[in-house]
XYZ file of C-alpha atoms in Angstrom:
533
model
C -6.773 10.310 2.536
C -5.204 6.944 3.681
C -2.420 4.651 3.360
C 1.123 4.484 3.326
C 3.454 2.569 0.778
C 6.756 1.137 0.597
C 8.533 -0.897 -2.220
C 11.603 -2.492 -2.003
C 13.453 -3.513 -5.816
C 15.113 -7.287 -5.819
C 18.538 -5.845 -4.965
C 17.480 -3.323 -2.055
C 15.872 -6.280 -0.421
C 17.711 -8.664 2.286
C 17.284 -11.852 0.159
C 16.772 -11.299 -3.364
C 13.314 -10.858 -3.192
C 10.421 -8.381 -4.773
C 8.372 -6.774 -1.509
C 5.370 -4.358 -1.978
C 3.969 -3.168 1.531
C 1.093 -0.961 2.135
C -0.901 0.227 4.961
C -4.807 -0.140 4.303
C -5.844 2.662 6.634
C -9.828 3.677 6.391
C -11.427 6.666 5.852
C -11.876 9.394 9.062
C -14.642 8.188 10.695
C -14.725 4.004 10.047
C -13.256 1.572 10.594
C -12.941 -1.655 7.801
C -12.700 -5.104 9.051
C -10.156 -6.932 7.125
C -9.983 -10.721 6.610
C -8.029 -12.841 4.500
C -9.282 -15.327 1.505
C -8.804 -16.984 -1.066
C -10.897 -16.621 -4.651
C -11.168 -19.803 -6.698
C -11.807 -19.426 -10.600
C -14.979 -20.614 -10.347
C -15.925 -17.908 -7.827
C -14.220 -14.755 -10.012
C -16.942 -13.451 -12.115
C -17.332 -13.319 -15.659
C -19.807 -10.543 -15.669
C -18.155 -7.551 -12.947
C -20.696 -4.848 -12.057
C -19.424 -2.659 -9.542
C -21.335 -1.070 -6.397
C -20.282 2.413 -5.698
C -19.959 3.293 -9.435
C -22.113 0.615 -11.371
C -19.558 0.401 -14.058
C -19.976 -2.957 -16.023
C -16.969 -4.961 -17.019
C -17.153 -8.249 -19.142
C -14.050 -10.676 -17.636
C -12.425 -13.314 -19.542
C -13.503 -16.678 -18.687
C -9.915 -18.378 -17.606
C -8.802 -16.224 -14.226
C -6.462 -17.790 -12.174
C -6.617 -18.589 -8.246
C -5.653 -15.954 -5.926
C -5.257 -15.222 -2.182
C -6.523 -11.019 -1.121
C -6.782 -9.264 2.281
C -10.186 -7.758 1.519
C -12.542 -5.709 3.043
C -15.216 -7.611 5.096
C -18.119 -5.913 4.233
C -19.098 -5.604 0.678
C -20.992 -2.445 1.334
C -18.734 -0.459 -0.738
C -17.211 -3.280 -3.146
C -14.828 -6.368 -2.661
C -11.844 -3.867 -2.194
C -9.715 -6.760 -2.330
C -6.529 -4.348 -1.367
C -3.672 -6.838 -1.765
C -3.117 -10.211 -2.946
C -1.119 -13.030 -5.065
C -2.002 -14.645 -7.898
C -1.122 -18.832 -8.660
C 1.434 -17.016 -11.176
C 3.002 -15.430 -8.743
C 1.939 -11.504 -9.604
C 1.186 -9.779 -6.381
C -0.691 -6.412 -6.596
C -1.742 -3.968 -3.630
C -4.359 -1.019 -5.196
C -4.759 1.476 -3.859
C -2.418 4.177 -2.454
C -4.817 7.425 -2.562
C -3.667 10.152 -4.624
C -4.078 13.594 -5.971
C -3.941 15.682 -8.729
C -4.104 19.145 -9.512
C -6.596 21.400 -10.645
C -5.536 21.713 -14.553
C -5.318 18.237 -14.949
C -9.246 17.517 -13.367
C -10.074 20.109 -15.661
C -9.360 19.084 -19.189
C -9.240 14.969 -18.130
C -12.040 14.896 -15.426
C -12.967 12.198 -13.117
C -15.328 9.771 -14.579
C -18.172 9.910 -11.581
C -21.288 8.006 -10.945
C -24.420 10.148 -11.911
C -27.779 8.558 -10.726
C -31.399 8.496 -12.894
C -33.073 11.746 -12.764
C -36.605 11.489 -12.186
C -38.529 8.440 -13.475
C -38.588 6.599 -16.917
C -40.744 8.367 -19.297
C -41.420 11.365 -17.492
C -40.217 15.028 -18.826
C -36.590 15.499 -18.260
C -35.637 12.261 -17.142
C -32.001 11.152 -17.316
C -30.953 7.826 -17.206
C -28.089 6.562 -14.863
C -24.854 7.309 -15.817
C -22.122 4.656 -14.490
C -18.738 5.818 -12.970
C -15.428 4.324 -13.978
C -13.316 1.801 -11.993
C -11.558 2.406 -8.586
C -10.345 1.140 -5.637
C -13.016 -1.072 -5.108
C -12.165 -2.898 -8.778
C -8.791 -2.963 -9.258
C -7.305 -6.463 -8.226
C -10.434 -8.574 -8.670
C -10.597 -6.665 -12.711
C -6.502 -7.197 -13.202
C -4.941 -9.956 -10.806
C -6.946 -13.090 -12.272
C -6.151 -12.255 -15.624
C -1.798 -12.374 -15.890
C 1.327 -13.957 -15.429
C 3.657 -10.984 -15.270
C 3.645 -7.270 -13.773
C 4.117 -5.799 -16.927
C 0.885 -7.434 -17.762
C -0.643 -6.442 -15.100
C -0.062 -2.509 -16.164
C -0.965 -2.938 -19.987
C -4.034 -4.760 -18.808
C -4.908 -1.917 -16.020
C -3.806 0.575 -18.667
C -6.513 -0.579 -20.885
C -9.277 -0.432 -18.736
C -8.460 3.020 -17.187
C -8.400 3.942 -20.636
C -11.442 2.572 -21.699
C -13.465 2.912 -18.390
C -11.483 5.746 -16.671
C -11.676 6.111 -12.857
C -13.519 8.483 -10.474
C -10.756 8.754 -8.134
C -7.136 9.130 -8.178
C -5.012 6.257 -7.267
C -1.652 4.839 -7.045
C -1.606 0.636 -7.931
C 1.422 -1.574 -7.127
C 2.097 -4.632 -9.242
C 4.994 -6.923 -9.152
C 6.426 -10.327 -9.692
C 9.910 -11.763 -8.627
C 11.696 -9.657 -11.087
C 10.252 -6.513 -11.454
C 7.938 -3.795 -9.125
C 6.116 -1.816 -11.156
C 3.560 1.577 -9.711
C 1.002 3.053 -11.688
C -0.228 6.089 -11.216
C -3.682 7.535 -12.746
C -4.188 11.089 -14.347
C -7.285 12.503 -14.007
C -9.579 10.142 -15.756
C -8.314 8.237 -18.511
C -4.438 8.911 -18.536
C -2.083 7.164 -16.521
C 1.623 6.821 -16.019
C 3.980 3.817 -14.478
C 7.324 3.770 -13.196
C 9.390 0.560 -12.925
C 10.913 0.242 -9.483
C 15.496 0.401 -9.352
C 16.374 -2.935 -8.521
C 18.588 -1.797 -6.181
C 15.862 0.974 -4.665
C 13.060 1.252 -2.139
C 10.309 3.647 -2.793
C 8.091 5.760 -0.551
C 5.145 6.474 -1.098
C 2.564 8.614 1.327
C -0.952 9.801 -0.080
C 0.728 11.973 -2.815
C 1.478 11.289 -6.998
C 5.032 10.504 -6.401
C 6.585 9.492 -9.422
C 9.157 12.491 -9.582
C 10.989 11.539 -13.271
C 9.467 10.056 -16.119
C 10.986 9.236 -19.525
C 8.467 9.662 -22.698
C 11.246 8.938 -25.050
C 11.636 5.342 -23.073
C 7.587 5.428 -22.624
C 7.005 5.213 -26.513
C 9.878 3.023 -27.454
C 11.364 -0.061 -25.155
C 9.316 0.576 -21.895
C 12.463 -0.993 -19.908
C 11.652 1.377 -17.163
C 8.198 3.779 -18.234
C 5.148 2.703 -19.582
C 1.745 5.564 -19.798
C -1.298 6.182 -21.263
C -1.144 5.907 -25.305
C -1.719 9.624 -25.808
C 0.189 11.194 -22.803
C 2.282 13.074 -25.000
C 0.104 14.998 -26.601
C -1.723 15.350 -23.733
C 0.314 17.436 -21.702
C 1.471 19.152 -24.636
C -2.168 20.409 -25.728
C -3.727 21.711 -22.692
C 0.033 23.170 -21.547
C 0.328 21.267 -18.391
C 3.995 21.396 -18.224
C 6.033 23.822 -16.216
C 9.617 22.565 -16.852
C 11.539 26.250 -18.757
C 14.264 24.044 -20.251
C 17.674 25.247 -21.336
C 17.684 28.853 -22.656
C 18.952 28.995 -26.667
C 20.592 32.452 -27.666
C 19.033 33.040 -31.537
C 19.874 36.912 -32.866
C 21.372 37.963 -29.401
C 17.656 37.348 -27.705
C 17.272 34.220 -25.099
C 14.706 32.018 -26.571
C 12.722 29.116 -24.775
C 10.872 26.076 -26.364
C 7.694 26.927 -26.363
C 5.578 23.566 -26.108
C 6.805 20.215 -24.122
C 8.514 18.128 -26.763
C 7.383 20.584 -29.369
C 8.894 22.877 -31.469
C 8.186 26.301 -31.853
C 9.394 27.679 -35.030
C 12.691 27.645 -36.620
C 15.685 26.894 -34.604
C 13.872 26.839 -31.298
C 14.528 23.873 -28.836
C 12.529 21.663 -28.234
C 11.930 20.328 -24.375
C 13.266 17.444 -23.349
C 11.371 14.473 -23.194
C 12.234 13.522 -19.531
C 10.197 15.037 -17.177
C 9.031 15.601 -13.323
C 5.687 14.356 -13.279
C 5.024 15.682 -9.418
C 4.931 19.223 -11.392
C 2.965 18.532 -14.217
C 0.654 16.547 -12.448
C 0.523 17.094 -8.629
C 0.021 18.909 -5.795
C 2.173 20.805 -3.578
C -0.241 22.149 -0.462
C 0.065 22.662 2.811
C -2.013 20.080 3.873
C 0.108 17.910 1.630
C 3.035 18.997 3.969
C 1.307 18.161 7.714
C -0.571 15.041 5.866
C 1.389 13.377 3.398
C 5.722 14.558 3.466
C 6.487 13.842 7.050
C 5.851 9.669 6.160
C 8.488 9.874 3.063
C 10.648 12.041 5.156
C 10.456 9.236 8.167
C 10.972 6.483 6.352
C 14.248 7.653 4.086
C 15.164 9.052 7.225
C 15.419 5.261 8.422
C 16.997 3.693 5.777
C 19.592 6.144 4.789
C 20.386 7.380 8.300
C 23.567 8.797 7.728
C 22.446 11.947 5.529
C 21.546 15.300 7.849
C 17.896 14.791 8.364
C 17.341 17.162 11.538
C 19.011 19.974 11.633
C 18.426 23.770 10.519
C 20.871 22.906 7.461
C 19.328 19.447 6.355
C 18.145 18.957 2.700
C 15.238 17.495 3.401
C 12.440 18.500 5.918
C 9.376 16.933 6.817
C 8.498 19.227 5.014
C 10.111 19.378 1.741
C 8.036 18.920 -1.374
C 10.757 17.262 -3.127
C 11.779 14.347 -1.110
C 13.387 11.544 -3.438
C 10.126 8.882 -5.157
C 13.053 6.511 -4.989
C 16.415 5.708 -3.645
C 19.057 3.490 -2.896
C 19.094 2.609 0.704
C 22.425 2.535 2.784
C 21.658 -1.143 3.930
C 19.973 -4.341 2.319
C 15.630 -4.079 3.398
C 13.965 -6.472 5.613
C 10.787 -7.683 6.520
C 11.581 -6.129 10.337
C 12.412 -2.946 8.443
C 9.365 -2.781 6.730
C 6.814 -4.123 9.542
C 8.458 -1.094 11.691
C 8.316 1.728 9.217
C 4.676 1.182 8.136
C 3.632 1.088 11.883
C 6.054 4.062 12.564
C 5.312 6.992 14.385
C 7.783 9.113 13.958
C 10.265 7.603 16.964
C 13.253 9.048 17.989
C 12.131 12.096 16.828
C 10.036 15.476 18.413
C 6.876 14.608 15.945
C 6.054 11.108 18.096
C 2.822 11.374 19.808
C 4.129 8.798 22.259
C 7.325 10.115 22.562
C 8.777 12.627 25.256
C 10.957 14.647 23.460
C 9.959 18.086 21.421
C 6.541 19.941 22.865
C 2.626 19.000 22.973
C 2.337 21.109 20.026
C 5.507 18.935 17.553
C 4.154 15.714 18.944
C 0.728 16.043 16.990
C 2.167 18.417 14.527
C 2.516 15.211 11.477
C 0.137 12.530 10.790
C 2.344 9.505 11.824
C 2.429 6.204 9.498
C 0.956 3.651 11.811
C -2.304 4.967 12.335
C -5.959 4.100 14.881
C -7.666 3.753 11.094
C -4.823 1.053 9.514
C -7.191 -1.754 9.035
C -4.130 -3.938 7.890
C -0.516 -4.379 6.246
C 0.157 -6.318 3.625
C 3.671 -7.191 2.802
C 3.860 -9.225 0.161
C 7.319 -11.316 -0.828
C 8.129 -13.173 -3.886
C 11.277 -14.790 -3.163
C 13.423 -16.041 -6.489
C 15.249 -19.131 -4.459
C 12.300 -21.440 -4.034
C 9.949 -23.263 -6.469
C 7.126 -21.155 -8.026
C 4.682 -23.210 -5.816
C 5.709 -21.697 -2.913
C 7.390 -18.354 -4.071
C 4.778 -15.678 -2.744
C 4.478 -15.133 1.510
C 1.831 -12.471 2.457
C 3.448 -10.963 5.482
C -0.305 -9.755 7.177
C -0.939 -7.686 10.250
C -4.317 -6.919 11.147
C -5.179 -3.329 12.867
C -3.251 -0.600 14.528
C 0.579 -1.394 13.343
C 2.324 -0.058 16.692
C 0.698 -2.602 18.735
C 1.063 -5.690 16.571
C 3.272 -7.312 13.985
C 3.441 -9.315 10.351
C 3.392 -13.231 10.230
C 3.533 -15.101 6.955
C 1.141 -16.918 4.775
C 1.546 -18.836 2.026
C -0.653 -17.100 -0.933
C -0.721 -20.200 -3.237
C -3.929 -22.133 -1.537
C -6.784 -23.229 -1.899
C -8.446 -21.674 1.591
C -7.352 -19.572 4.803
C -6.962 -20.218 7.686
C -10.452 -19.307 9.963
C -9.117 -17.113 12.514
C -8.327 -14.964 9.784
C -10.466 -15.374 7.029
C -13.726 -15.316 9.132
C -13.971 -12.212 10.745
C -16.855 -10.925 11.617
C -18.423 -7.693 11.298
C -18.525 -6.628 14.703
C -16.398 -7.349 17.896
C -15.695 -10.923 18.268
C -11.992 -12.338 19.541
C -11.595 -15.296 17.910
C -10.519 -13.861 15.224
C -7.276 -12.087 14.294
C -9.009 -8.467 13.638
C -10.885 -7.722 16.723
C -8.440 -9.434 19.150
C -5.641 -6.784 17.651
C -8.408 -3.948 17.700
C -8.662 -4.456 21.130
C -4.993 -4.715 22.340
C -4.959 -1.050 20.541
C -7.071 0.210 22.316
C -6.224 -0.881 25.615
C -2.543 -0.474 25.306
C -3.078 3.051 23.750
C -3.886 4.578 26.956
C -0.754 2.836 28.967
C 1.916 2.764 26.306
C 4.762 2.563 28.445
C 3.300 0.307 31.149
C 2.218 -2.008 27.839
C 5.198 -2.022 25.761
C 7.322 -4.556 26.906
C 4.135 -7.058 26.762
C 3.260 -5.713 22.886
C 6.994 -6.049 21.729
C 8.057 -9.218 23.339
C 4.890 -11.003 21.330
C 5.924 -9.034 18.354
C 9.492 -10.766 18.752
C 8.174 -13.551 19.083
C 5.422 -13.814 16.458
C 8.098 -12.944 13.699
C 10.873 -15.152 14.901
C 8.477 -17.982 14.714
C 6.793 -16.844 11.507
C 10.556 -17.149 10.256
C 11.244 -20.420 11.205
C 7.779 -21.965 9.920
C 8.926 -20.806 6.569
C 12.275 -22.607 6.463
C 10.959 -25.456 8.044
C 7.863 -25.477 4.818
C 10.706 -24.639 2.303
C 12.637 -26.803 3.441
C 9.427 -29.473 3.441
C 8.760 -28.365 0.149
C 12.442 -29.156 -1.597
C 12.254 -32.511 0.178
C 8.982 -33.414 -1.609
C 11.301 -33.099 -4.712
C 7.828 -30.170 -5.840
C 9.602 -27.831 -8.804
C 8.554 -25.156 -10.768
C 5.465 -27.133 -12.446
C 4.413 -28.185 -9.662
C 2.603 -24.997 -8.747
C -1.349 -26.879 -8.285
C 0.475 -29.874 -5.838
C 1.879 -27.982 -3.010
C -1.581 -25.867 -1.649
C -2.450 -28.612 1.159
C 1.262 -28.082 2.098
C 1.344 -24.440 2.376
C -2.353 -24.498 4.025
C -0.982 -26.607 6.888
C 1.861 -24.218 7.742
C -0.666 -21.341 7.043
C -2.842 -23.281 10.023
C 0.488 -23.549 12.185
C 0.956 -19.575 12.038
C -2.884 -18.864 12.396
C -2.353 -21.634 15.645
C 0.488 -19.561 17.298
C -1.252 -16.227 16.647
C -4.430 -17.149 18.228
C -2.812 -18.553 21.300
C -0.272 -15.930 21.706
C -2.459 -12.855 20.180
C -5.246 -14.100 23.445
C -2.107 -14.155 25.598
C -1.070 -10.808 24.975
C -4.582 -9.139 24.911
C -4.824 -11.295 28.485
C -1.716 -9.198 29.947
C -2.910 -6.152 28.419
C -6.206 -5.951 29.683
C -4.548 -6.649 33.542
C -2.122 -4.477 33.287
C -4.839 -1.528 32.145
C -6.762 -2.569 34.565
C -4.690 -2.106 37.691
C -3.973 1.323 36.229
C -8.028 2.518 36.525
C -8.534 5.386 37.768
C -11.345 3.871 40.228
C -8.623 1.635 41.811
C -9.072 1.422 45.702
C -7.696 -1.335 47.825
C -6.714 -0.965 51.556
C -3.319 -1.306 50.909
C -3.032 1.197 48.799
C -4.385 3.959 51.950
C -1.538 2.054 54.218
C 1.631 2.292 52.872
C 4.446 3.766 53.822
């Protein structure tokens, strides 16, 4: 499993703003070049086939323009991973999930099955196409609406009428609302709107730990799900929730369905429930893999709670750690870029740290990760015209040894240094350059850290200022809300100012890396070294 997510609601944020954040770590044993582009109508296709599971889609034939941090090579699908529509609808799909046993077994996954044998002959069985995944997602939803709650319904429908042969967790939001959807088995799925004044964690497990049905079916101000979710769990008794005992004749008495009744006078369960135990897992692996990351990062933001001690109500271990909450100070950017490239600091569990044992320090999987091919942070700030409302905060490669800077999403192109990168080492591009300062610097934290986190300063600070200095470029061109197809050569000039800085100062710090590491060989030999006092 991979990837790490964190949401912040319009009032939990610093400035008023929607974020959705998400580490796109590969798979144990790759690593996925990342670049960033942007898709023109013309270049969306109206006929989608896709490659791992050969699913065919027919697309409507007026998408929109959008900007996505993709995968370079296509060998296993666009995987588009995050990105911002013209309409300012910003998606990141997909957090990897799981669910449990029961579910798989009465809603399976749809899977790709390939021909048997060869046309005509005796027992021969024809293809049979998967559903949609990770690899789908954004290019099948983002083109195609103007709101996150259109986003859902729209991904709704095609889980539902596709499924999906893997279990996922999508984010979709726009400057008012931050929705997450999370898939059930293979048709059924669920979504939870986030608090406006919340952040949520999420870490490679279903998360969603309260769902209203009654809210689901009716207004959807908060819930939305699958059409038939109801009777779903209801039917093939996935829910474990005992409700409130009811005394009938002197005997206890529970309901004896969710939501249903079971003969006269029983009562019936209530129609809020926890969907982490009628749907997920609960493991140990789930507890060295996946808890420690939502235990870190609430840690962070709500530091004054008991987090360490024998006492404390939440462990990195805990099973029940909070989906949501309200943090103890307004969310930033900084906040963000440091807890999705966290690893476990301050703490026993950090594998760079020097507190706890060898044992604690690898004990947890850590949040910033060798495999995180990027982060995506994506802002869609409510003070500014819609031409120039979404920022992509982007960080290629390892997150402790680099840092976000800001593009504009609402452009017609990239800027090269990010957009072209190449398939194998190269560094002039953004990628490679950062792969190598990771693995350089790995090996010489301490000696390397002042180097790595003076150009993170730096790189942010200036990232900052460029995007006053284009807002403030922006309101002087008198550009407004309709003016959302005028401002791209705008934006794509500031875009070229931060790709500018990061190439010369990314080179710079890979520069002081490299000569630091290499006075610390362990072939070094000079003279002076023998004759010194």
């Amino acid at each position: 499993m991979s990837c790490t997510t964190i949401l912040i609601g319009k009032n939990a944020s610093y400035d008023g703003s929607t974020i959705i954040a998400r580490d796109d770590d590969s798979g144990s044993g790759r690593y996925d070049p990342k670049h960033l582009v942007a898709v023109a109508p013309e270049d969306q296709p109206r006929h989608y086939r896709s490659v791992l599971s050969h699913v065919e889609v027919d697309l409507p034939d007026d998408p929109c323009r959008y900007t996505i941090a993709p995968n370079v090579l296509h060998n296993r699908g666009v995987l588009a991973e995050a990105g911002a529509n013209e309409h300012n609808v910003a998606m990141s799909a997909t957090e990897t999930i799981a669910v449990n046993e029961r579910v798989l077994a009465v809603d399976p996954l749809v899977e790709f099955k390939p021909a048997q044998g060869e046309p005509g002959a005796p027992y021969y069985q024809a293809e049979q196409p998967g559903g949609i995944g990770e690899e789908d997602i954004i290019t099948l939803v983002l083109p195609y609406v103007t709101t996150a709650r259109e986003g859902v319904a729209r991904l709704g429908e095609l889980l539902e009428t596709y499924g999906t042969y893997e279990s996922n967790g999508v984010i979709i939001s726009d400057v008012d609302e931050i929705w997450y959807v999370e898939t059930i088995g293979g048709h059924h799925w669920i979504a939870r709107r986030v608090p406006d004044d919340c952040y949520a964690t999420i870490p490679n497990q279903l998360g969603i730990d309260d769902f209203d049905l009654t809210d689901a079916f009716g207004k959807q101000r908060e819930y939305m799900c699958s059409a038939d979710l109801r009777e779903f769990i209801a039917g093939h008794h996935l829910d474990r929730t005992m409700g409130a005992p009811a005394v009938f004749g002197g005997r206890h008495s529970h309901s004896a369905g969710f939501g249903a009744v079971a003969g006269a006078g029983a009562a019936a369960l209530p129609d809020r429930f926890n969907p982490r135990k009628v749907f997920g897992t609960n493991t140990a692996k789930d507890h060295i893999y996946n808890t420690p990351r939502a235990w870190y990062m609430q840690r962070y933001l709500n530091p004054s709670e008991d987090w360490d001690s024998p006492t404390a109500r939440y462990t990195p271990e805990s099973g029940d750690i909070p989906w949501c909450r309200v943090p103890e100070d307004k969310v930033t950017l900084e906040d963000v870029d440091f807890l999705l490239s966290s690893h476990f600091e301050g703490t026993p569990y950090d594998p760079y740290g020097t507190k706890g044992t060898a044992e604690s320090r690898h004990r947890y999987r850590p949040i910033g990760v060798n495999r995180t091919g990027h982060m995506v942070a994506i802002q869609l700030r409510p003070y500014v015209p819609t031409c120039s409302r979404a920022v992509m905060w982007v960080s290629f490669g390892s997150g402790p040894f680099t840092t976000i800077a800001p593009f504009y999403a609402n452009v017609d192109d990239t800027p090269a240094y990010l957009r072209d990168t190449t398939p194998t080492v190269y560094t002039d591009n953004l990628y490679w350059t950062n792969r190598l300062i990771a693995v350089i610097a790995d090996a010489h934290w301490f000696e390397t850290r002042n180097a790595i986190e003076g150009y993170a300063e730096g790189v942010r600070a200036f990232g900052h200022r460029l995007v006053e200095q284009t807002d403030a470029q922006v309101a002087e061109g008198g550009y407004g809300d309709e003016d959302v197809r005028a401002v791209p050569a705008v934006l794509e000039v500031a875009n070229e100012r931060m790709a500018d800085y990061l190439r010369k100062h990314t080179l710079g710090l890979l520069d002081k890396v490299t000569y630091i590491a290499s006075n610390l060989m362990r072939n070094g030999f000079a003279m002076s070294d023998r004759w010194t006092d």
